[in-house]
């Protein structure tokens, strides 16, 4: 995903920026009504906005395979609460802000997206660690 965002930033910056901006608006609306199913779909769309614009079919196929095999992440949205989503929204807004900088260096963009992926995985693990057995 790190490579995809770097490639997309160089190849289709304005197109991806427009998609990401629109998705953030929809994400904010879905958070307000606590539509976790919609948030899961929007989350996928947000990340796909740069993955599919990376221009690298091998990378796209690789990431599709990983996401298919890790569908559990999308189901985790049903266990998050509104505070989780507020933090999550801030993280995605930060990604959008950084991506919007036309002069951002590749290493800075790489650090930001890798941090986001790591934070998301850590949050997922914390969420499922705290789920009572009755859930």
PDB file of C-alpha atoms in Angstrom:
ATOM      1  CA  UNK A   1       0.000   0.000   0.000  1.00  0.00           C
ATOM      2  CA  UNK A   2       2.939   2.287   0.694  1.00  0.00           C
ATOM      3  CA  UNK A   3       4.218   1.805  -2.848  1.00  0.00           C
ATOM      4  CA  UNK A   4       0.724   2.298  -4.286  1.00  0.00           C
ATOM      5  CA  UNK A   5       0.234   5.672  -2.597  1.00  0.00           C
ATOM      6  CA  UNK A   6       3.637   6.880  -3.763  1.00  0.00           C
ATOM      7  CA  UNK A   7       2.939   5.826  -7.351  1.00  0.00           C
ATOM      8  CA  UNK A   8      -0.552   7.320  -7.345  1.00  0.00           C
ATOM      9  CA  UNK A   9       0.765  10.590  -5.958  1.00  0.00           C
ATOM     10  CA  UNK A  10       3.107  10.867  -8.914  1.00  0.00           C
ATOM     11  CA  UNK A  11       0.741   9.602 -11.617  1.00  0.00           C
ATOM     12  CA  UNK A  12      -2.780  10.738 -10.734  1.00  0.00           C
ATOM     13  CA  UNK A  13      -2.426  13.201  -7.887  1.00  0.00           C
ATOM     14  CA  UNK A  14      -5.386  15.439  -8.736  1.00  0.00           C
ATOM     15  CA  UNK A  15      -7.717  12.542  -9.563  1.00  0.00           C
ATOM     16  CA  UNK A  16      -6.948  10.703  -6.318  1.00  0.00           C
ATOM     17  CA  UNK A  17      -7.146  13.891  -4.283  1.00  0.00           C
ATOM     18  CA  UNK A  18     -10.641  14.565  -5.608  1.00  0.00           C
ATOM     19  CA  UNK A  19     -11.796  11.020  -4.813  1.00  0.00           C
ATOM     20  CA  UNK A  20     -10.297  11.077  -1.314  1.00  0.00           C
ATOM     21  CA  UNK A  21     -11.884  14.459  -0.548  1.00  0.00           C
ATOM     22  CA  UNK A  22     -15.348  13.273  -1.574  1.00  0.00           C
ATOM     23  CA  UNK A  23     -14.976  10.074   0.412  1.00  0.00           C
ATOM     24  CA  UNK A  24     -14.040  11.981   3.573  1.00  0.00           C
ATOM     25  CA  UNK A  25     -17.352  13.864   3.331  1.00  0.00           C
ATOM     26  CA  UNK A  26     -19.247  10.573   3.030  1.00  0.00           C
ATOM     27  CA  UNK A  27     -17.239   9.067   5.889  1.00  0.00           C
ATOM     28  CA  UNK A  28     -18.180  11.982   8.142  1.00  0.00           C
ATOM     29  CA  UNK A  29     -21.858  11.454   7.334  1.00  0.00           C
ATOM     30  CA  UNK A  30     -21.665   7.711   7.973  1.00  0.00           C
ATOM     31  CA  UNK A  31     -19.983   8.313  11.329  1.00  0.00           C
ATOM     32  CA  UNK A  32     -22.759  10.716  12.369  1.00  0.00           C
ATOM     33  CA  UNK A  33     -25.404   8.056  11.794  1.00  0.00           C
ATOM     34  CA  UNK A  34     -23.129   5.243  13.032  1.00  0.00           C
ATOM     35  CA  UNK A  35     -23.470   3.224   9.847  1.00  0.00           C
ATOM     36  CA  UNK A  36     -20.627   0.755  10.361  1.00  0.00           C
ATOM     37  CA  UNK A  37     -21.430  -1.195   7.205  1.00  0.00           C
ATOM     38  CA  UNK A  38     -21.187   1.958   5.104  1.00  0.00           C
ATOM     39  CA  UNK A  39     -17.966   2.928   6.887  1.00  0.00           C
ATOM     40  CA  UNK A  40     -16.403  -0.390   5.982  1.00  0.00           C
ATOM     41  CA  UNK A  41     -17.247   0.161   2.315  1.00  0.00           C
ATOM     42  CA  UNK A  42     -16.042   3.774   2.387  1.00  0.00           C
ATOM     43  CA  UNK A  43     -12.810   2.711   4.047  1.00  0.00           C
ATOM     44  CA  UNK A  44     -12.149   0.276   1.220  1.00  0.00           C
ATOM     45  CA  UNK A  45     -13.027   2.935  -1.352  1.00  0.00           C
ATOM     46  CA  UNK A  46     -10.700   5.447   0.317  1.00  0.00           C
ATOM     47  CA  UNK A  47      -7.704   3.151   0.100  1.00  0.00           C
ATOM     48  CA  UNK A  48      -8.657   1.906  -3.354  1.00  0.00           C
ATOM     49  CA  UNK A  49      -8.687   5.517  -4.550  1.00  0.00           C
ATOM     50  CA  UNK A  50      -4.904   5.460  -4.651  1.00  0.00           C
ATOM     51  CA  UNK A  51      -4.299   1.731  -5.048  1.00  0.00           C
ATOM     52  CA  UNK A  52      -6.154   1.584  -8.369  1.00  0.00           C
ATOM     53  CA  UNK A  53      -4.490   4.774  -9.594  1.00  0.00           C
ATOM     54  CA  UNK A  54      -0.993   3.447  -8.891  1.00  0.00           C
ATOM     55  CA  UNK A  55      -0.777   2.190 -12.465  1.00  0.00           C
ATOM     56  CA  UNK A  56       0.892  -1.038 -11.356  1.00  0.00           C
ATOM     57  CA  UNK A  57      -1.275  -4.075 -12.157  1.00  0.00           C
ATOM     58  CA  UNK A  58       0.994  -6.490 -10.295  1.00  0.00           C
ATOM     59  CA  UNK A  59       0.776  -4.359  -7.163  1.00  0.00           C
ATOM     60  CA  UNK A  60      -2.992  -3.953  -7.526  1.00  0.00           C
ATOM     61  CA  UNK A  61      -3.479  -7.720  -7.891  1.00  0.00           C
ATOM     62  CA  UNK A  62      -1.191  -8.377  -4.935  1.00  0.00           C
ATOM     63  CA  UNK A  63      -3.114  -5.975  -2.696  1.00  0.00           C
ATOM     64  CA  UNK A  64      -6.482  -7.344  -3.847  1.00  0.00           C
ATOM     65  CA  UNK A  65      -5.297 -10.813  -2.869  1.00  0.00           C
ATOM     66  CA  UNK A  66      -4.174  -9.624   0.558  1.00  0.00           C
ATOM     67  CA  UNK A  67      -7.450  -7.789   1.164  1.00  0.00           C
ATOM     68  CA  UNK A  68      -9.462 -10.807   0.096  1.00  0.00           C
ATOM     69  CA  UNK A  69      -7.515 -12.975   2.511  1.00  0.00           C
ATOM     70  CA  UNK A  70      -7.869 -10.438   5.307  1.00  0.00           C
ATOM     71  CA  UNK A  71     -11.579  -9.716   5.018  1.00  0.00           C
ATOM     72  CA  UNK A  72     -11.686  -9.981   8.807  1.00  0.00           C
ATOM     73  CA  UNK A  73     -10.566  -6.356   8.936  1.00  0.00           C
ATOM     74  CA  UNK A  74     -13.818  -5.215   7.344  1.00  0.00           C
ATOM     75  CA  UNK A  75     -15.874  -7.171   9.848  1.00  0.00           C
ATOM     76  CA  UNK A  76     -14.023  -5.458  12.690  1.00  0.00           C
ATOM     77  CA  UNK A  77     -15.935  -2.255  11.883  1.00  0.00           C
ATOM     78  CA  UNK A  78     -18.964  -3.751  13.630  1.00  0.00           C
ATOM     79  CA  UNK A  79     -17.082  -3.758  16.933  1.00  0.00           C
ATOM     80  CA  UNK A  80     -15.905  -0.145  16.857  1.00  0.00           C
ATOM     81  CA  UNK A  81     -17.754   2.617  18.618  1.00  0.00           C
ATOM     82  CA  UNK A  82     -18.129   6.295  17.761  1.00  0.00           C
ATOM     83  CA  UNK A  83     -14.933   7.302  19.603  1.00  0.00           C
ATOM     84  CA  UNK A  84     -12.959   4.785  17.563  1.00  0.00           C
ATOM     85  CA  UNK A  85     -14.375   6.240  14.368  1.00  0.00           C
ATOM     86  CA  UNK A  86     -13.609   9.818  15.362  1.00  0.00           C
ATOM     87  CA  UNK A  87      -9.938   8.875  15.798  1.00  0.00           C
ATOM     88  CA  UNK A  88     -10.084   6.881  12.587  1.00  0.00           C
ATOM     89  CA  UNK A  89     -11.549   9.867  10.732  1.00  0.00           C
ATOM     90  CA  UNK A  90      -8.767  12.141  11.974  1.00  0.00           C
ATOM     91  CA  UNK A  91      -6.215   9.632  10.732  1.00  0.00           C
ATOM     92  CA  UNK A  92      -7.782   9.565   7.257  1.00  0.00           C
ATOM     93  CA  UNK A  93      -8.051  13.351   7.157  1.00  0.00           C
ATOM     94  CA  UNK A  94      -4.347  13.503   7.948  1.00  0.00           C
ATOM     95  CA  UNK A  95      -3.678  11.130   5.046  1.00  0.00           C
ATOM     96  CA  UNK A  96      -5.715  13.379   2.781  1.00  0.00           C
ATOM     97  CA  UNK A  97      -3.871  16.492   3.992  1.00  0.00           C
ATOM     98  CA  UNK A  98      -0.494  14.937   3.361  1.00  0.00           C
ATOM     99  CA  UNK A  99      -1.509  13.533  -0.020  1.00  0.00           C
ATOM    100  CA  UNK A 100      -2.770  16.973  -1.035  1.00  0.00           C
ATOM    101  CA  UNK A 101       0.742  18.403  -0.808  1.00  0.00           C
ATOM    102  CA  UNK A 102       2.022  18.358  -4.349  1.00  0.00           C
ATOM    103  CA  UNK A 103       5.602  18.727  -3.157  1.00  0.00           C
ATOM    104  CA  UNK A 104       5.623  16.069  -0.426  1.00  0.00           C
ATOM    105  CA  UNK A 105       8.667  13.830  -0.559  1.00  0.00           C
ATOM    106  CA  UNK A 106       8.202  10.124  -1.222  1.00  0.00           C
ATOM    107  CA  UNK A 107       9.796   9.181   2.103  1.00  0.00           C
ATOM    108  CA  UNK A 108       7.367  11.415   4.019  1.00  0.00           C
ATOM    109  CA  UNK A 109       4.373   9.935   2.236  1.00  0.00           C
ATOM    110  CA  UNK A 110       5.764   6.453   2.836  1.00  0.00           C
ATOM    111  CA  UNK A 111       6.167   7.113   6.568  1.00  0.00           C
ATOM    112  CA  UNK A 112       2.621   8.449   6.851  1.00  0.00           C
ATOM    113  CA  UNK A 113       0.879   5.578   5.077  1.00  0.00           C
ATOM    114  CA  UNK A 114       2.994   2.947   6.857  1.00  0.00           C
ATOM    115  CA  UNK A 115       2.075   4.560  10.173  1.00  0.00           C
ATOM    116  CA  UNK A 116      -1.588   4.447   9.210  1.00  0.00           C
ATOM    117  CA  UNK A 117      -1.443   0.779   8.256  1.00  0.00           C
ATOM    118  CA  UNK A 118       0.386  -0.068  11.497  1.00  0.00           C
ATOM    119  CA  UNK A 119      -2.076   1.941  13.615  1.00  0.00           C
ATOM    120  CA  UNK A 120      -5.045   0.268  11.931  1.00  0.00           C
ATOM    121  CA  UNK A 121      -3.644  -3.177  12.578  1.00  0.00           C
ATOM    122  CA  UNK A 122      -2.861  -2.341  16.216  1.00  0.00           C
ATOM    123  CA  UNK A 123      -6.391  -0.971  16.717  1.00  0.00           C
ATOM    124  CA  UNK A 124      -7.861  -4.098  15.194  1.00  0.00           C
ATOM    125  CA  UNK A 125      -5.865  -6.305  17.566  1.00  0.00           C
ATOM    126  CA  UNK A 126      -6.867  -4.192  20.604  1.00  0.00           C
ATOM    127  CA  UNK A 127     -10.520  -4.294  19.610  1.00  0.00           C
ATOM    128  CA  UNK A 128     -10.672  -8.055  19.371  1.00  0.00           C
ATOM    129  CA  UNK A 129      -8.626  -8.545  22.504  1.00  0.00           C
ATOM    130  CA  UNK A 130     -11.258  -6.614  24.468  1.00  0.00           C
ATOM    131  CA  UNK A 131     -14.365  -8.295  22.996  1.00  0.00           C
ATOM    132  CA  UNK A 132     -16.245 -10.265  25.615  1.00  0.00           C
ATOM    133  CA  UNK A 133     -16.766 -13.899  24.755  1.00  0.00           C
ATOM    134  CA  UNK A 134     -20.502 -13.308  24.436  1.00  0.00           C
ATOM    135  CA  UNK A 135     -19.892 -11.229  21.301  1.00  0.00           C
TER     136      UNK A 135
END
